[in-house]
Every structure is written in C-alpha cells, then in structure tokens.
Protein backbone atom coordinates (compact mmCIF):
# COMPACT_ATOMS: atom_id res chain seq x y z
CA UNK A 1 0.00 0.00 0.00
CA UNK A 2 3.18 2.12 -0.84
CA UNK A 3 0.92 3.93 -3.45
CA UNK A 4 -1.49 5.23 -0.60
CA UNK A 5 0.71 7.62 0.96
CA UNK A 6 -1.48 9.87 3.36
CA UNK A 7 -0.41 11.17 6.64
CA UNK A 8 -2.08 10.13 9.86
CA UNK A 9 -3.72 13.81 10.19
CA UNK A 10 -4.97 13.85 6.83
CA UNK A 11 -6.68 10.23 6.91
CA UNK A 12 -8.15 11.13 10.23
CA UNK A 13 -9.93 14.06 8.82
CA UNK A 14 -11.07 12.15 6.01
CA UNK A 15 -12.11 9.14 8.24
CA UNK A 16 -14.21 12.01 10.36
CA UNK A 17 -15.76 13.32 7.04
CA UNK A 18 -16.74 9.44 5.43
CA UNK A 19 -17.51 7.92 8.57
CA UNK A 20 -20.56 10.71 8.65
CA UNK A 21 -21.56 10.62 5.59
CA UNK A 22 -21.55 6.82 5.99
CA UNK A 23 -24.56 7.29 8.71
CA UNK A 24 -26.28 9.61 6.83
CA UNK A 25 -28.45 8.26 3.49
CA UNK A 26 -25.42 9.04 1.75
CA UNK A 27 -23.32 6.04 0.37
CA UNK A 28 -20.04 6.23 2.15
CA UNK A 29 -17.34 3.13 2.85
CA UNK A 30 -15.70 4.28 6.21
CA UNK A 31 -14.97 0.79 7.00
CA UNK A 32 -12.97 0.28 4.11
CA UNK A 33 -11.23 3.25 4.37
CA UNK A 34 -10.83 2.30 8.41
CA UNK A 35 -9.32 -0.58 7.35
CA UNK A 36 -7.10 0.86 4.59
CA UNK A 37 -6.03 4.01 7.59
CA UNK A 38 -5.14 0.98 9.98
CA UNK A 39 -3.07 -0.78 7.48
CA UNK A 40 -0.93 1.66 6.90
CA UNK A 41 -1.17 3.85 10.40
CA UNK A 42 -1.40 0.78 12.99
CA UNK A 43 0.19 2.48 15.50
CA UNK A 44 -3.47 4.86 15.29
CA UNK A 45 -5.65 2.61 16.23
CA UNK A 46 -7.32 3.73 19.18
CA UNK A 47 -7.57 7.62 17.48
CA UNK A 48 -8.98 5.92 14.44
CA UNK A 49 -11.59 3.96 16.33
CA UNK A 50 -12.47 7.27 18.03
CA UNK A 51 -12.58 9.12 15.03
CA UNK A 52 -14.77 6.90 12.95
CA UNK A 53 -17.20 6.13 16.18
CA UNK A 54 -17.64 10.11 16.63
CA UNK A 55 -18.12 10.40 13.55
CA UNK A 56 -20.60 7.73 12.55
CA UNK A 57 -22.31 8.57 15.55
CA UNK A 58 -22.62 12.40 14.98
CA UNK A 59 -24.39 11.68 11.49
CA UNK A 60 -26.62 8.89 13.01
CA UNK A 61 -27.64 11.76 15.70
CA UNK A 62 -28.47 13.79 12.55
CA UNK A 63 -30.62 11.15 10.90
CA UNK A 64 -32.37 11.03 14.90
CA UNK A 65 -32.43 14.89 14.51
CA UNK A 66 -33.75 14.80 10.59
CA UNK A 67 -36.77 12.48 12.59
CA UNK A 68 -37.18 14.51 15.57
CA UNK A 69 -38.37 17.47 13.45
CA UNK A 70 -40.51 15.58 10.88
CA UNK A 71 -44.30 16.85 11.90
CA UNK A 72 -46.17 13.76 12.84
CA UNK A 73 -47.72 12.61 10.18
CA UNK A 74 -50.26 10.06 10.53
CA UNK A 75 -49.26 7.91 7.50
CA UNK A 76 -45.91 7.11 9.54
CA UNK A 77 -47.52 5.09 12.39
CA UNK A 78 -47.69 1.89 10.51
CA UNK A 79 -43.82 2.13 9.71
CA UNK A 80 -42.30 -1.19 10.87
CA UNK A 81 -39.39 0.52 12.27
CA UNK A 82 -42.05 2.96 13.92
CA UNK A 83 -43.06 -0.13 16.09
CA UNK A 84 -39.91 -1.76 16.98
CA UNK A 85 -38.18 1.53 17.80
CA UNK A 86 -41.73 2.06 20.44
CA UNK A 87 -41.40 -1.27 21.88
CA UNK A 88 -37.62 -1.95 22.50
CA UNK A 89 -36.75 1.78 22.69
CA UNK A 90 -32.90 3.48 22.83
CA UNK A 91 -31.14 0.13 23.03
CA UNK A 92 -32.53 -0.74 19.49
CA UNK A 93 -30.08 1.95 17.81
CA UNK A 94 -27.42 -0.97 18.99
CA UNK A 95 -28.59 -1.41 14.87
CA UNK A 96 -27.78 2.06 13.70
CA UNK A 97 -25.24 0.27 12.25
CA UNK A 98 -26.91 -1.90 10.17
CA UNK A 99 -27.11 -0.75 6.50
CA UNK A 100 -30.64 0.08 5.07
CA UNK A 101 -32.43 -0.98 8.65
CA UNK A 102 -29.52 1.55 10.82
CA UNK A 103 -31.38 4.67 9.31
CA UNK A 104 -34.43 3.91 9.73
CA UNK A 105 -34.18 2.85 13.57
CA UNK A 106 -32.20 5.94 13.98
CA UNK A 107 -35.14 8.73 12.00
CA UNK A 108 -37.62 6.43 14.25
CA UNK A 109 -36.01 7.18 17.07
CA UNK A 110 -35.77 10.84 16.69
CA UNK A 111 -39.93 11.16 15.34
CA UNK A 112 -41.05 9.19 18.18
CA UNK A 113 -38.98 11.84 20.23
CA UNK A 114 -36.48 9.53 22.55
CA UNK A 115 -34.48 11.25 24.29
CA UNK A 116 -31.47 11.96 22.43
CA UNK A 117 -28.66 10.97 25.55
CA UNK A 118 -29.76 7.08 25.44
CA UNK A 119 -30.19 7.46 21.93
CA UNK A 120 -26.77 8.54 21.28
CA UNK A 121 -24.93 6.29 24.30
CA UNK A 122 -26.71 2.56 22.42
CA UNK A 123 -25.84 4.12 18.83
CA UNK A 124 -22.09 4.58 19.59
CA UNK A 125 -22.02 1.42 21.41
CA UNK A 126 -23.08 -0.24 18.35
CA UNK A 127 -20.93 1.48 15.72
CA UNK A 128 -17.71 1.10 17.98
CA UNK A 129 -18.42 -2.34 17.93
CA UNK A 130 -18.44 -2.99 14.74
CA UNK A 131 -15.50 -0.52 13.35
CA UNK A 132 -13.77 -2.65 16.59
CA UNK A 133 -14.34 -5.75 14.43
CA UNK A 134 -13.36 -4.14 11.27
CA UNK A 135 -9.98 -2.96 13.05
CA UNK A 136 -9.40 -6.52 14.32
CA UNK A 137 -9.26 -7.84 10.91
CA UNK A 138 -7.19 -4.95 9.55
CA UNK A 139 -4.59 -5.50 12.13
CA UNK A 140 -4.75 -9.58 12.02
C-alpha cells in the first residue's frame, strides 16, 4: 500500500468526514477506508476507532435529529421501524449500524422523540463495535 501515501492527520480528517456521511443516506465506505487508515497507520488505532465512532455517531444523531423534526404525520404510524423503535426503545439503535435498517431505527427514534442521551450512548455502542471488528481484521 506504498501507493497510498497519506499522513495520519490527513486520513483522520477524512475518516471524520466518510464515517458521517456513511450514517447519513449518503453512500459512504468508512470501514474500508478504516481498514485501509489501519493498514498503513497501525500504531493509530485507538484515534482511528475514536474518530470513525464520533463520527458515525454524529451523522446517526443527525438522521435522529432529521426524525425529531418531521411533523407527525399520521401515515408514519404503521412504519415497521415505527413499532420496533416504540417497543424496544434506545437500546434498538445498537442497529444504527446496520445498513438500510440503521437509518431507519435511527429517524424512528428521533420522530417518536427519545431522548437523544440514550439514543446517542446505544448508537455509539453499536458502531464502535463494529468498526472494533473491522480494526481486528485490519490488524490480524
């Protein structure tokens, strides 16, 4: 990976930047380009992992904030999401990860107006975990 040369600063600043558009309904590969950054900055790790949770977890929040302002309409009650976000609550954006299914837990949980603390505590929880398993292979 000679080719790739980027400094630690400048990858971190794009990790911050892709990891949240990644959350957002943007198309984004911050894993990838985690595990491209660890590859070639190892001795980063724990600053990447940082980076990409805050990150991902800032433009998850602004999905949650994108759903906290939506008016309430009535024709978004029988959303799916709508249901399982009411019954398990916060601990449900453990998912915000998930493609497709992450984004709409996280509007859900902003229009059905959880508070955003829990919210945001499960949702990093979730995305650290999995950029955690993304760094584990990069460094293997």
């Amino acid at each position: 990976m000679d080719w790739l040369n980027i400094s630690a600063e400048a990858g971190l600043w794009g990790m911050l930047a892709a990891s949240f558009l990644s959350a957002t309904l943007l198309p984004g590969g911050s894993e990838a380009l985690l595990f491209a950054f660890l590859r070639l900055h190892p001795d980063q790790l724990w600053l990447a992992l940082m980076v990409a949770t805050l990150g991902n977890t800032a433009g998850g929040m602004t999905s949650w904030a994108c759903g906290r302002w939506l008016p309430a309409w009535r024709k978004l009650e029988d959303l799916k999401q709508l249901d399982t976000v009411r019954r398990r609550g916060a601990p449900v954006l453990l998912l915000a990860w998930a493609p497709i299914i992450g984004d709409a837990l996280s509007v859900a949980a902003g229009w059905l107006r959880l508070h955003w603390l829990p919210c945001t505590v499960f949702m990093a929880i979730g995305k650290a975990a999995r950029y955690g398993l993304v760094a584990q292979g990069a460094l293997a």
